[in-house]
Amino acid sequence: MVESQVRTPPANVTRNYVNFKTGNVFLATELARREPAIISVALNPGAASTNLFRHTPMTKYLAWPLLHSARLAALTELYAGLSGDITSEKNGCYVVPWGRIADSGGGLRKDLVDATKLVEDGGTGQAAKLWDWCTEMTKEFQ
């Protein structure tokens, strides 16, 4: 976790997006670890043609042959929220397009998988650090 990028988001839109998606994975897996009675998953809805590219029109122009419909991307979100496959045994999993559970970190780089594990479990503990930082930043509102 690069704390300076959490406190002051980078001006680069792509870097901001990557930070947001990484934080999503970190917080979902950390919630699953800390509150096992609450099923929490992170997901990748897939590359969809949405207004996500509104600030980077050239990227959309170059990527359009690879983009899918927003309807197809919604299938991943519906699967993550409603599928009977998402059980307490799968708590903290990563759901990938178009509604599949990635096996043992599949779909995530090894350094991100390691970041979701505590140091005592062979990881780097970055997800726990982000959770603690978020808790500290929001404690006056709790």
mmCIF file of N, CA and C in Angstrom, residues 8-125:
data_model
loop_
_atom_site.group_PDB
_atom_site.id
_atom_site.type_symbol
_atom_site.label_atom_id
_atom_site.label_comp_id
_atom_site.label_asym_id
_atom_site.label_seq_id
_atom_site.Cartn_x
_atom_site.Cartn_y
_atom_site.Cartn_z
ATOM 1 N N THR A 8 -3.750 11.112 -0.987
ATOM 2 C CA THR A 8 -3.901 12.041 -2.103
ATOM 3 C C THR A 8 -3.863 11.229 -3.389
ATOM 4 N N PRO A 9 -5.019 10.969 -3.981
ATOM 5 C CA PRO A 9 -5.050 10.136 -5.185
ATOM 6 C C PRO A 9 -4.188 10.718 -6.297
ATOM 7 N N PRO A 10 -3.533 9.857 -7.064
ATOM 8 C CA PRO A 10 -2.700 10.335 -8.158
ATOM 9 C C PRO A 10 -3.544 11.006 -9.241
ATOM 10 N N ALA A 11 -2.947 11.926 -9.969
ATOM 11 C CA ALA A 11 -3.653 12.626 -11.041
ATOM 12 C C ALA A 11 -3.926 11.700 -12.222
ATOM 13 N N ASN A 12 -3.116 10.674 -12.373
ATOM 14 C CA ASN A 12 -3.272 9.742 -13.485
ATOM 15 C C ASN A 12 -4.539 8.909 -13.292
ATOM 16 N N VAL A 13 -5.460 8.998 -14.244
ATOM 17 C CA VAL A 13 -6.750 8.317 -14.151
ATOM 18 C C VAL A 13 -6.570 6.802 -14.081
ATOM 19 N N THR A 14 -5.653 6.271 -14.860
ATOM 20 C CA THR A 14 -5.425 4.820 -14.865
ATOM 21 C C THR A 14 -4.875 4.359 -13.526
ATOM 22 N N ARG A 15 -3.918 5.081 -12.974
ATOM 23 C CA ARG A 15 -3.349 4.721 -11.670
ATOM 24 C C ARG A 15 -4.428 4.769 -10.579
ATOM 25 N N ASN A 16 -5.274 5.773 -10.665
ATOM 26 C CA ASN A 16 -6.385 5.897 -9.723
ATOM 27 C C ASN A 16 -7.298 4.676 -9.803
ATOM 28 N N TYR A 17 -7.623 4.251 -11.012
ATOM 29 C CA TYR A 17 -8.499 3.102 -11.223
ATOM 30 C C TYR A 17 -7.865 1.831 -10.664
ATOM 31 N N VAL A 18 -6.581 1.643 -10.929
ATOM 32 C CA VAL A 18 -5.866 0.465 -10.416
ATOM 33 C C VAL A 18 -5.877 0.473 -8.888
ATOM 34 N N ASN A 19 -5.629 1.621 -8.283
ATOM 35 C CA ASN A 19 -5.664 1.725 -6.818
ATOM 36 C C ASN A 19 -7.045 1.374 -6.280
ATOM 37 N N PHE A 20 -8.084 1.865 -6.937
ATOM 38 C CA PHE A 20 -9.454 1.596 -6.511
ATOM 39 C C PHE A 20 -9.753 0.097 -6.570
ATOM 40 N N LYS A 21 -9.399 -0.546 -7.676
ATOM 41 C CA LYS A 21 -9.672 -1.982 -7.828
ATOM 42 C C LYS A 21 -8.854 -2.799 -6.827
ATOM 43 N N THR A 22 -7.622 -2.404 -6.579
ATOM 44 C CA THR A 22 -6.791 -3.101 -5.594
ATOM 45 C C THR A 22 -7.392 -2.951 -4.202
ATOM 46 N N GLY A 23 -7.822 -1.751 -3.867
ATOM 47 C CA GLY A 23 -8.465 -1.524 -2.574
ATOM 48 C C GLY A 23 -9.722 -2.351 -2.411
ATOM 49 N N ASN A 24 -10.473 -2.517 -3.487
ATOM 50 C CA ASN A 24 -11.676 -3.338 -3.456
ATOM 51 C C ASN A 24 -11.332 -4.780 -3.080
ATOM 52 N N VAL A 25 -10.309 -5.330 -3.708
ATOM 53 C CA VAL A 25 -9.878 -6.704 -3.399
ATOM 54 C C VAL A 25 -9.398 -6.780 -1.954
ATOM 55 N N PHE A 26 -8.576 -5.827 -1.542
ATOM 56 C CA PHE A 26 -8.042 -5.836 -0.174
ATOM 57 C C PHE A 26 -9.163 -5.784 0.867
ATOM 58 N N LEU A 27 -10.105 -4.867 0.696
ATOM 59 C CA LEU A 27 -11.159 -4.715 1.697
ATOM 60 C C LEU A 27 -12.128 -5.891 1.694
ATOM 61 N N ALA A 28 -12.412 -6.453 0.532
ATOM 62 C CA ALA A 28 -13.310 -7.620 0.474
ATOM 63 C C ALA A 28 -12.687 -8.827 1.163
ATOM 64 N N THR A 29 -11.413 -9.078 0.897
ATOM 65 C CA THR A 29 -10.771 -10.238 1.524
ATOM 66 C C THR A 29 -10.558 -10.011 3.016
ATOM 67 N N GLU A 30 -10.280 -8.781 3.388
ATOM 68 C CA GLU A 30 -10.070 -8.482 4.809
ATOM 69 C C GLU A 30 -11.384 -8.564 5.584
ATOM 70 N N LEU A 31 -12.485 -8.119 4.988
ATOM 71 C CA LEU A 31 -13.787 -8.264 5.642
ATOM 72 C C LEU A 31 -14.112 -9.743 5.834
ATOM 73 N N ALA A 32 -13.824 -10.558 4.832
ATOM 74 C CA ALA A 32 -14.073 -12.001 4.940
ATOM 75 C C ALA A 32 -13.248 -12.611 6.070
ATOM 76 N N ARG A 33 -12.019 -12.142 6.241
ATOM 77 C CA ARG A 33 -11.152 -12.674 7.298
ATOM 78 C C ARG A 33 -11.622 -12.224 8.680
ATOM 79 N N ARG A 34 -11.983 -10.956 8.801
ATOM 80 C CA ARG A 34 -12.335 -10.399 10.113
ATOM 81 C C ARG A 34 -13.771 -10.717 10.541
ATOM 82 N N GLU A 35 -14.657 -10.869 9.593
ATOM 83 C CA GLU A 35 -16.077 -11.111 9.890
ATOM 84 C C GLU A 35 -16.562 -12.312 9.079
ATOM 85 N N PRO A 36 -16.161 -13.521 9.437
ATOM 86 C CA PRO A 36 -16.491 -14.695 8.620
ATOM 87 C C PRO A 36 -17.989 -14.971 8.475
ATOM 88 N N ALA A 37 -18.818 -14.401 9.327
ATOM 89 C CA ALA A 37 -20.266 -14.600 9.195
ATOM 90 C C ALA A 37 -20.857 -13.753 8.063
ATOM 91 N N ILE A 38 -20.083 -12.785 7.579
ATOM 92 C CA ILE A 38 -20.519 -11.939 6.464
ATOM 93 C C ILE A 38 -19.782 -12.410 5.217
ATOM 94 N N ILE A 39 -20.523 -12.811 4.201
ATOM 95 C CA ILE A 39 -19.876 -13.255 2.965
ATOM 96 C C ILE A 39 -19.499 -12.024 2.153
ATOM 97 N N SER A 40 -18.235 -11.937 1.824
ATOM 98 C CA SER A 40 -17.689 -10.795 1.105
ATOM 99 C C SER A 40 -16.828 -11.296 -0.043
ATOM 100 N N VAL A 41 -17.062 -10.772 -1.231
ATOM 101 C CA VAL A 41 -16.254 -11.153 -2.385
ATOM 102 C C VAL A 41 -15.822 -9.902 -3.136
ATOM 103 N N ALA A 42 -14.737 -10.019 -3.857
ATOM 104 C CA ALA A 42 -14.314 -8.986 -4.798
ATOM 105 C C ALA A 42 -14.610 -9.535 -6.185
ATOM 106 N N LEU A 43 -14.801 -8.651 -7.137
ATOM 107 C CA LEU A 43 -15.100 -9.154 -8.474
ATOM 108 C C LEU A 43 -14.513 -8.281 -9.558
ATOM 109 N N ASN A 44 -14.332 -8.908 -10.694
ATOM 110 C CA ASN A 44 -13.925 -8.237 -11.920
ATOM 111 C C ASN A 44 -15.075 -8.428 -12.895
ATOM 112 N N PRO A 45 -15.852 -7.372 -13.171
ATOM 113 C CA PRO A 45 -17.013 -7.545 -14.040
ATOM 114 C C PRO A 45 -16.655 -7.776 -15.504
ATOM 115 N N GLY A 46 -15.408 -7.584 -15.853
ATOM 116 C CA GLY A 46 -14.993 -7.765 -17.239
ATOM 117 C C GLY A 46 -14.890 -6.430 -17.957
ATOM 118 N N ALA A 47 -14.304 -6.463 -19.119
ATOM 119 C CA ALA A 47 -14.128 -5.252 -19.919
ATOM 120 C C ALA A 47 -15.439 -4.951 -20.640
ATOM 121 N N ALA A 48 -16.103 -3.895 -20.216
ATOM 122 C CA ALA A 48 -17.414 -3.560 -20.768
ATOM 123 C C ALA A 48 -17.407 -2.163 -21.371
ATOM 124 N N SER A 49 -18.231 -1.998 -22.356
ATOM 125 C CA SER A 49 -18.384 -0.703 -23.001
ATOM 126 C C SER A 49 -19.362 0.128 -22.178
ATOM 127 N N THR A 50 -18.814 0.909 -21.261
ATOM 128 C CA THR A 50 -19.613 1.760 -20.377
ATOM 129 C C THR A 50 -19.019 3.164 -20.396
ATOM 130 N N ASN A 51 -19.531 4.031 -19.558
ATOM 131 C CA ASN A 51 -18.982 5.395 -19.500
ATOM 132 C C ASN A 51 -17.689 5.466 -18.687
ATOM 133 N N LEU A 52 -17.144 4.325 -18.308
ATOM 134 C CA LEU A 52 -15.886 4.294 -17.568
ATOM 135 C C LEU A 52 -14.776 5.018 -18.334
ATOM 136 N N PHE A 53 -14.853 4.979 -19.647
ATOM 137 C CA PHE A 53 -13.806 5.583 -20.478
ATOM 138 C C PHE A 53 -14.105 7.037 -20.845
ATOM 139 N N ARG A 54 -15.074 7.662 -20.176
ATOM 140 C CA ARG A 54 -15.482 9.011 -20.558
ATOM 141 C C ARG A 54 -14.348 10.028 -20.483
ATOM 142 N N HIS A 55 -13.366 9.788 -19.619
ATOM 143 C CA HIS A 55 -12.252 10.728 -19.485
ATOM 144 C C HIS A 55 -11.041 10.315 -20.318
ATOM 145 N N THR A 56 -11.123 9.148 -20.930
ATOM 146 C CA THR A 56 -10.016 8.663 -21.762
ATOM 147 C C THR A 56 -10.583 8.120 -23.076
ATOM 148 N N PRO A 57 -11.128 9.003 -23.920
ATOM 149 C CA PRO A 57 -11.787 8.545 -25.146
ATOM 150 C C PRO A 57 -10.866 7.764 -26.086
ATOM 151 N N MET A 58 -9.589 8.095 -26.107
ATOM 152 C CA MET A 58 -8.674 7.363 -26.987
ATOM 153 C C MET A 58 -8.550 5.910 -26.540
ATOM 154 N N THR A 59 -8.543 5.687 -25.233
ATOM 155 C CA THR A 59 -8.475 4.318 -24.719
ATOM 156 C C THR A 59 -9.695 3.530 -25.168
ATOM 157 N N LYS A 60 -10.870 4.138 -25.084
ATOM 158 C CA LYS A 60 -12.088 3.437 -25.514
ATOM 159 C C LYS A 60 -12.018 3.128 -27.003
ATOM 160 N N TYR A 61 -11.542 4.070 -27.784
ATOM 161 C CA TYR A 61 -11.426 3.858 -29.225
ATOM 162 C C TYR A 61 -10.502 2.676 -29.523
ATOM 163 N N LEU A 62 -9.376 2.607 -28.820
ATOM 164 C CA LEU A 62 -8.423 1.519 -29.049
ATOM 165 C C LEU A 62 -8.921 0.192 -28.490
ATOM 166 N N ALA A 63 -9.668 0.246 -27.398
ATOM 167 C CA ALA A 63 -10.104 -0.982 -26.727
ATOM 168 C C ALA A 63 -11.438 -1.513 -27.225
ATOM 169 N N TRP A 64 -12.198 -0.744 -27.990
ATOM 170 C CA TRP A 64 -13.564 -1.138 -28.317
ATOM 171 C C TRP A 64 -13.693 -2.535 -28.905
ATOM 172 N N PRO A 65 -12.729 -3.047 -29.691
ATOM 173 C CA PRO A 65 -12.910 -4.417 -30.201
ATOM 174 C C PRO A 65 -12.896 -5.473 -29.088
ATOM 175 N N LEU A 66 -12.348 -5.130 -27.938
ATOM 176 C CA LEU A 66 -12.238 -6.079 -26.827
ATOM 177 C C LEU A 66 -13.350 -5.924 -25.796
ATOM 178 N N LEU A 67 -14.163 -4.894 -25.936
ATOM 179 C CA LEU A 67 -15.181 -4.591 -24.936
ATOM 180 C C LEU A 67 -16.463 -5.383 -25.179
ATOM 181 N N HIS A 68 -17.116 -5.734 -24.092
ATOM 182 C CA HIS A 68 -18.381 -6.465 -24.132
ATOM 183 C C HIS A 68 -19.496 -5.539 -23.663
ATOM 184 N N SER A 69 -20.713 -6.005 -23.776
ATOM 185 C CA SER A 69 -21.850 -5.181 -23.363
ATOM 186 C C SER A 69 -21.893 -5.048 -21.840
ATOM 187 N N ALA A 70 -22.478 -3.951 -21.386
ATOM 188 C CA ALA A 70 -22.657 -3.755 -19.943
ATOM 189 C C ALA A 70 -23.564 -4.849 -19.378
ATOM 190 N N ARG A 71 -24.499 -5.322 -20.184
ATOM 191 C CA ARG A 71 -25.400 -6.397 -19.743
ATOM 192 C C ARG A 71 -24.605 -7.659 -19.407
ATOM 193 N N LEU A 72 -23.642 -7.996 -20.241
ATOM 194 C CA LEU A 72 -22.820 -9.178 -19.985
ATOM 195 C C LEU A 72 -21.989 -8.978 -18.715
ATOM 196 N N ALA A 73 -21.445 -7.794 -18.535
ATOM 197 C CA ALA A 73 -20.658 -7.514 -17.329
ATOM 198 C C ALA A 73 -21.523 -7.613 -16.076
ATOM 199 N N ALA A 74 -22.793 -7.251 -16.193
ATOM 200 C CA ALA A 74 -23.698 -7.325 -15.044
ATOM 201 C C ALA A 74 -23.894 -8.764 -14.574
ATOM 202 N N LEU A 75 -23.715 -9.726 -15.460
ATOM 203 C CA LEU A 75 -23.862 -11.129 -15.066
ATOM 204 C C LEU A 75 -22.883 -11.501 -13.955
ATOM 205 N N THR A 76 -21.679 -10.955 -14.011
ATOM 206 C CA THR A 76 -20.685 -11.237 -12.975
ATOM 207 C C THR A 76 -21.158 -10.708 -11.626
ATOM 208 N N GLU A 77 -21.687 -9.509 -11.620
ATOM 209 C CA GLU A 77 -22.175 -8.920 -10.373
ATOM 210 C C GLU A 77 -23.384 -9.680 -9.833
ATOM 211 N N LEU A 78 -24.289 -10.067 -10.714
ATOM 212 C CA LEU A 78 -25.455 -10.843 -10.281
ATOM 213 C C LEU A 78 -25.023 -12.192 -9.716
ATOM 214 N N TYR A 79 -24.066 -12.831 -10.377
ATOM 215 C CA TYR A 79 -23.549 -14.109 -9.894
ATOM 216 C C TYR A 79 -22.945 -13.935 -8.499
ATOM 217 N N ALA A 80 -22.124 -12.910 -8.335
ATOM 218 C CA ALA A 80 -21.458 -12.684 -7.042
ATOM 219 C C ALA A 80 -22.468 -12.425 -5.929
ATOM 220 N N GLY A 81 -23.560 -11.765 -6.247
ATOM 221 C CA GLY A 81 -24.529 -11.417 -5.221
ATOM 222 C C GLY A 81 -25.617 -12.439 -4.972
ATOM 223 N N LEU A 82 -25.903 -13.290 -5.964
ATOM 224 C CA LEU A 82 -27.067 -14.160 -5.861
ATOM 225 C C LEU A 82 -26.795 -15.652 -6.009
ATOM 226 N N SER A 83 -25.635 -16.028 -6.484
ATOM 227 C CA SER A 83 -25.375 -17.443 -6.763
ATOM 228 C C SER A 83 -25.250 -18.275 -5.492
ATOM 229 N N GLY A 84 -25.807 -19.461 -5.550
ATOM 230 C CA GLY A 84 -25.640 -20.417 -4.460
ATOM 231 C C GLY A 84 -24.227 -20.952 -4.374
ATOM 232 N N ASP A 85 -23.409 -20.691 -5.410
ATOM 233 C CA ASP A 85 -22.000 -21.113 -5.385
ATOM 234 C C ASP A 85 -21.192 -20.300 -4.383
ATOM 235 N N ILE A 86 -21.655 -19.101 -4.080
ATOM 236 C CA ILE A 86 -20.941 -18.221 -3.154
ATOM 237 C C ILE A 86 -21.397 -18.584 -1.739
ATOM 238 N N THR A 87 -20.625 -19.419 -1.094
ATOM 239 C CA THR A 87 -20.948 -19.914 0.247
ATOM 240 C C THR A 87 -19.899 -19.426 1.244
ATOM 241 N N SER A 88 -20.092 -19.762 2.499
ATOM 242 C CA SER A 88 -19.118 -19.355 3.518
ATOM 243 C C SER A 88 -17.748 -19.964 3.240
ATOM 244 N N GLU A 89 -17.709 -21.119 2.585
ATOM 245 C CA GLU A 89 -16.416 -21.728 2.231
ATOM 246 C C GLU A 89 -15.690 -20.912 1.165
ATOM 247 N N LYS A 90 -16.434 -20.140 0.388
ATOM 248 C CA LYS A 90 -15.844 -19.313 -0.672
ATOM 249 C C LYS A 90 -15.701 -17.855 -0.240
ATOM 250 N N ASN A 91 -15.942 -17.577 1.043
ATOM 251 C CA ASN A 91 -15.851 -16.219 1.552
ATOM 252 C C ASN A 91 -14.481 -15.631 1.234
ATOM 253 N N GLY A 92 -14.478 -14.423 0.688
ATOM 254 C CA GLY A 92 -13.234 -13.764 0.329
ATOM 255 C C GLY A 92 -12.736 -14.107 -1.062
ATOM 256 N N CYS A 93 -13.532 -14.849 -1.832
ATOM 257 C CA CYS A 93 -13.085 -15.270 -3.165
ATOM 258 C C CYS A 93 -13.092 -14.100 -4.148
ATOM 259 N N TYR A 94 -12.557 -14.371 -5.321
ATOM 260 C CA TYR A 94 -12.502 -13.388 -6.401
ATOM 261 C C TYR A 94 -13.347 -13.932 -7.544
ATOM 262 N N VAL A 95 -14.353 -13.169 -7.944
ATOM 263 C CA VAL A 95 -15.263 -13.580 -9.008
ATOM 264 C C VAL A 95 -14.831 -12.897 -10.301
ATOM 265 N N VAL A 96 -14.734 -13.683 -11.355
ATOM 266 C CA VAL A 96 -14.244 -13.189 -12.645
ATOM 267 C C VAL A 96 -15.346 -13.308 -13.699
ATOM 268 N N PRO A 97 -15.149 -12.639 -14.850
ATOM 269 C CA PRO A 97 -16.165 -12.691 -15.904
ATOM 270 C C PRO A 97 -16.389 -14.135 -16.370
ATOM 271 N N TRP A 98 -17.471 -14.401 -16.656
ATOM 272 C CA TRP A 98 -18.819 -13.849 -16.608
ATOM 273 C C TRP A 98 -19.600 -14.633 -15.582
ATOM 274 N N GLY A 99 -19.112 -14.585 -14.371
ATOM 275 C CA GLY A 99 -19.733 -15.287 -13.270
ATOM 276 C C GLY A 99 -19.054 -16.603 -12.959
ATOM 277 N N ARG A 100 -17.766 -16.532 -12.611
ATOM 278 C CA ARG A 100 -17.008 -17.721 -12.212
ATOM 279 C C ARG A 100 -16.145 -17.354 -11.015
ATOM 280 N N ILE A 101 -15.929 -18.335 -10.153
ATOM 281 C CA ILE A 101 -15.034 -18.128 -9.016
ATOM 282 C C ILE A 101 -13.626 -18.495 -9.459
ATOM 283 N N ALA A 102 -12.701 -17.555 -9.308
ATOM 284 C CA ALA A 102 -11.304 -17.830 -9.658
ATOM 285 C C ALA A 102 -10.734 -18.794 -8.629
ATOM 286 N N ASP A 103 -10.061 -19.818 -9.082
ATOM 287 C CA ASP A 103 -9.483 -20.820 -8.186
ATOM 288 C C ASP A 103 -8.162 -20.344 -7.615
ATOM 289 N N SER A 104 -8.026 -20.469 -6.318
ATOM 290 C CA SER A 104 -6.801 -20.181 -5.556
ATOM 291 C C SER A 104 -6.003 -19.002 -6.104
ATOM 292 N N GLY A 105 -6.654 -17.849 -6.154
ATOM 293 C CA GLY A 105 -5.960 -16.636 -6.570
ATOM 294 C C GLY A 105 -5.926 -16.433 -8.065
ATOM 295 N N GLY A 106 -6.507 -17.353 -8.838
ATOM 296 C CA GLY A 106 -6.533 -17.188 -10.287
ATOM 297 C C GLY A 106 -7.184 -15.868 -10.650
ATOM 298 N N GLY A 107 -6.627 -15.166 -11.588
ATOM 299 C CA GLY A 107 -7.166 -13.872 -11.952
ATOM 300 C C GLY A 107 -6.493 -12.734 -11.207
ATOM 301 N N LEU A 108 -5.769 -13.042 -10.157
ATOM 302 C CA LEU A 108 -5.030 -12.020 -9.415
ATOM 303 C C LEU A 108 -3.542 -12.329 -9.479
ATOM 304 N N ARG A 109 -2.755 -11.280 -9.603
ATOM 305 C CA ARG A 109 -1.305 -11.473 -9.577
ATOM 306 C C ARG A 109 -0.886 -12.001 -8.213
ATOM 307 N N LYS A 110 0.228 -12.729 -8.193
ATOM 308 C CA LYS A 110 0.718 -13.325 -6.951
ATOM 309 C C LYS A 110 0.982 -12.266 -5.880
ATOM 310 N N ASP A 111 1.517 -11.113 -6.259
ATOM 311 C CA ASP A 111 1.797 -10.089 -5.248
ATOM 312 C C ASP A 111 0.507 -9.561 -4.608
ATOM 313 N N LEU A 112 -0.588 -9.540 -5.364
ATOM 314 C CA LEU A 112 -1.861 -9.119 -4.777
ATOM 315 C C LEU A 112 -2.422 -10.189 -3.854
ATOM 316 N N VAL A 113 -2.293 -11.441 -4.253
ATOM 317 C CA VAL A 113 -2.728 -12.539 -3.381
ATOM 318 C C VAL A 113 -1.926 -12.498 -2.087
ATOM 319 N N ASP A 114 -0.609 -12.321 -2.204
ATOM 320 C CA ASP A 114 0.247 -12.237 -1.009
ATOM 321 C C ASP A 114 -0.145 -11.051 -0.125
ATOM 322 N N ALA A 115 -0.545 -9.955 -0.743
ATOM 323 C CA ALA A 115 -0.921 -8.759 0.015
ATOM 324 C C ALA A 115 -2.192 -8.966 0.827
ATOM 325 N N THR A 116 -3.031 -9.919 0.415
ATOM 326 C CA THR A 116 -4.271 -10.180 1.157
ATOM 327 C C THR A 116 -4.045 -11.103 2.344
ATOM 328 N N LYS A 117 -2.867 -11.697 2.435
ATOM 329 C CA LYS A 117 -2.553 -12.603 3.549
ATOM 330 C C LYS A 117 -1.774 -11.856 4.626
ATOM 331 N N LEU A 118 -1.997 -12.257 5.858
ATOM 332 C CA LEU A 118 -1.242 -11.684 6.968
ATOM 333 C C LEU A 118 0.215 -12.115 6.892
ATOM 334 N N VAL A 119 1.092 -11.349 7.513
ATOM 335 C CA VAL A 119 2.519 -11.672 7.526
ATOM 336 C C VAL A 119 2.742 -13.057 8.120
ATOM 337 N N GLU A 120 2.041 -13.361 9.223
ATOM 338 C CA GLU A 120 2.221 -14.668 9.872
ATOM 339 C C GLU A 120 1.713 -15.828 9.018
ATOM 340 N N ASP A 121 0.948 -15.507 7.960
ATOM 341 C CA ASP A 121 0.469 -16.537 7.038
ATOM 342 C C ASP A 121 1.259 -16.546 5.738
ATOM 343 N N GLY A 122 2.396 -15.865 5.729
ATOM 344 C CA GLY A 122 3.257 -15.849 4.549
ATOM 345 C C GLY A 122 2.974 -14.728 3.573
ATOM 346 N N GLY A 123 2.118 -13.795 3.957
ATOM 347 C CA GLY A 123 1.804 -12.672 3.084
ATOM 348 C C GLY A 123 2.522 -11.407 3.506
ATOM 349 N N THR A 124 2.095 -10.298 2.924
ATOM 350 C CA THR A 124 2.710 -9.009 3.259
ATOM 351 C C THR A 124 1.847 -8.181 4.205
ATOM 352 N N GLY A 125 0.588 -8.581 4.390
ATOM 353 C CA GLY A 125 -0.288 -7.869 5.313
ATOM 354 C C GLY A 125 -0.799 -6.528 4.818
#
